[in-house]
Amino acid sequence: MHYNQVVSALFLCLSIGTMATAQTITSKVVDKKTNEPIPYATIQLSENQGVITNEEGRFSLNLNGDLAKIDSIYISSMGYEKVGVSVKNVTDSIIYIQPKAIELKGVFISNKNLTVDEIIDNVKERVDQNYNFGLSKRRLFFRESEFNTVKKFDVKFKKSTIKELNKKLIDSVTSILPKRAEYYTEILCDLYGNFDKRKLHIIKAAELYDKNNRVSMEAVAERMETIFKKNVKPNSYLKIKSGLFGTKVQVDSLLESREEASVVKDEIDNQKKKDDKSEFLKHRKSGLESLMSSLFFNEDVMSNFLNKSGRYNFELVDYTYIDDNSVYIINFSPKWRADFKGTLYVNTEDFAIVRADYENVKNLKSFKLLGVMFQDNLYRNKVIFSKGQNNKYDLKYLEMRRGNRFGFDRPLKVIEKNKHVKGRRKQNELSLALDVIMANVNKFEIVVFDSSPLSEADYKASTENKSIKPQYLSRYNPEFWKGYNIIEPNSAIKQFTVAPDTDTEAGQE
């Protein structure tokens, strides 16, 4: 075993405990009665700093710098007693917390006559005063997990007049195409601004994926290009037909494009390297902007249960506590022309939604025509807010899952024709039948560790590091984020590793 692998394995074993070197605490929060892990519990470090447990109830803290002075941490979760734990006394890998009994205090008595519709009206009226729309500096961790799955990939070989383009090649290409691909991106950053303008400064970033998938696709492309150049005449054109539809592509232009690309390849690669330095920041910033803009209190959002509340039925089902604050538990479901169902947790004093869990009940978009199918079929969201220094609520945690399915079941013909040769124009033909279904799911996680008000002058003085690039990881490395606070990865990420390289050259005989 390689030295680095030994170190990584040793670290994984040690991380099961809660106290480690360099003032690191790694632990799991568990319900004392049921022994079940508690996801999304808050681990408070100070008034406006903290982390959150992942979906498996796990968290990790690095008490470095100013945090080294902290002597206690506080664990709280909806419906549980808030627990203070001395850092020095944390010796177990599990922290148990006790469910909290509901006590009907004065606030419940004073508000008990409000109908659920009146509560929702209060929520809507107080959005501007409850949530932070001003300039802020947020230290946050942003993870995106992308999963692409080929559900079905049937290719029926019908006919080919090119010897190399035979059933064996088609089957070979089909066999090496990746049936499942995972891609993870993680950044620790400072986000400056508000909902109208933002700047992003990335502190550290990583990409975790399998490069072998890309190599396989490049091998296929090179093999097909070689066959194409060898068998197709330069002054031909290709007629590509799928069912009733067809299009023409001039072969000369394709070959010239390939030759020009070969001549200027180095120049393009050099330019691409320059562009890539800013593209990563651009894409991460765009992703954060999209997620922030999707929050339910914004206008014209897809999750419209608040700004178009008339389309939903609301039901007050219970009360509970989040930290030391009493909250209404309100379920909602579609009434008409609505897409979501879920649960809202509303502060009984200021009527702020402090947590919302919701998901779609039907396809948000659906299209099927002439053998082509698309479904926007997954929108599942969880958002948690906490009150900040300016007595306004700020995003504490967001977890969103978005998914779709795409497919086509159609015949495909590629016909080479040439009007400059004697005899018939038709030179070669490849005929296939394709039946493909692909599924894509993106999971986004944002945890905000610290949020503080920002002046206009400080916003203007803030900078973006456009040259930042992520570090490529072929397997989960627990050492990568050592010294930084993040949301703990789940088991799937921890177990991700790239398989050893294999011979994936297409069309070998």
PDB file of N, CA, C and O in Angstrom, residues 16 32 89 115 138 229 305 400 439 451 489 495:
ATOM      1  N   ILE A  16     -13.112   8.369  13.875  1.00  0.00           N
ATOM      2  CA  ILE A  16     -14.294   7.821  14.530  1.00  0.00           C
ATOM      3  C   ILE A  16     -14.449   8.420  15.923  1.00  0.00           C
ATOM      4  O   ILE A  16     -15.540   8.643  16.412  1.00  0.00           O
ATOM      5  N   LYS A  32     -31.430  10.300  22.073  1.00  0.00           N
ATOM      6  CA  LYS A  32     -31.168   9.477  23.260  1.00  0.00           C
ATOM      7  C   LYS A  32     -32.190   8.361  23.426  1.00  0.00           C
ATOM      8  O   LYS A  32     -31.874   7.283  23.945  1.00  0.00           O
ATOM      9  N   ASN A  89     -14.201  17.794  27.711  1.00  0.00           N
ATOM     10  CA  ASN A  89     -14.839  16.567  28.180  1.00  0.00           C
ATOM     11  C   ASN A  89     -15.428  15.714  27.061  1.00  0.00           C
ATOM     12  O   ASN A  89     -16.054  14.699  27.327  1.00  0.00           O
ATOM     13  N   THR A 115     -56.155  31.674  12.935  1.00  0.00           N
ATOM     14  CA  THR A 115     -56.335  30.583  11.984  1.00  0.00           C
ATOM     15  C   THR A 115     -55.036  30.380  11.215  1.00  0.00           C
ATOM     16  O   THR A 115     -54.160  31.258  11.194  1.00  0.00           O
ATOM     17  N   ARG A 138     -20.719  36.495   3.976  1.00  0.00           N
ATOM     18  CA  ARG A 138     -21.052  35.155   4.463  1.00  0.00           C
ATOM     19  C   ARG A 138     -19.888  34.204   4.196  1.00  0.00           C
ATOM     20  O   ARG A 138     -19.463  34.066   3.056  1.00  0.00           O
ATOM     21  N   LYS A 229     -12.513   9.485 -41.811  1.00  0.00           N
ATOM     22  CA  LYS A 229     -11.558  10.033 -42.779  1.00  0.00           C
ATOM     23  C   LYS A 229     -11.167   9.008 -43.835  1.00  0.00           C
ATOM     24  O   LYS A 229     -10.947   9.342 -45.002  1.00  0.00           O
ATOM     25  N   PHE A 305     -45.251  28.466  -2.950  1.00  0.00           N
ATOM     26  CA  PHE A 305     -46.267  28.215  -1.925  1.00  0.00           C
ATOM     27  C   PHE A 305     -46.508  29.425  -1.030  1.00  0.00           C
ATOM     28  O   PHE A 305     -47.544  29.499  -0.365  1.00  0.00           O
ATOM     29  N   MET A 400     -30.754  21.052  -1.677  1.00  0.00           N
ATOM     30  CA  MET A 400     -31.695  20.941  -2.791  1.00  0.00           C
ATOM     31  C   MET A 400     -31.303  19.782  -3.695  1.00  0.00           C
ATOM     32  O   MET A 400     -30.120  19.573  -3.974  1.00  0.00           O
ATOM     33  N   ALA A 439     -30.914   9.572 -16.811  1.00  0.00           N
ATOM     34  CA  ALA A 439     -31.413  10.300 -15.642  1.00  0.00           C
ATOM     35  C   ALA A 439     -30.287  11.125 -15.050  1.00  0.00           C
ATOM     36  O   ALA A 439     -29.135  10.685 -14.995  1.00  0.00           O
ATOM     37  N   SER A 451     -22.173  34.996   9.283  1.00  0.00           N
ATOM     38  CA  SER A 451     -22.771  36.050   8.466  1.00  0.00           C
ATOM     39  C   SER A 451     -22.699  37.357   9.237  1.00  0.00           C
ATOM     40  O   SER A 451     -23.098  37.410  10.404  1.00  0.00           O
ATOM     41  N   PRO A 489     -18.948  15.105   4.667  1.00  0.00           N
ATOM     42  CA  PRO A 489     -19.451  14.338   3.518  1.00  0.00           C
ATOM     43  C   PRO A 489     -20.217  13.112   3.984  1.00  0.00           C
ATOM     44  O   PRO A 489     -19.953  12.581   5.065  1.00  0.00           O
ATOM     45  N   GLN A 495     -16.775   6.987   0.266  1.00  0.00           N
ATOM     46  CA  GLN A 495     -16.443   5.710  -0.358  1.00  0.00           C
ATOM     47  C   GLN A 495     -16.078   5.854  -1.829  1.00  0.00           C
ATOM     48  O   GLN A 495     -15.665   4.888  -2.472  1.00  0.00           O
TER      49      GLN A 495
END
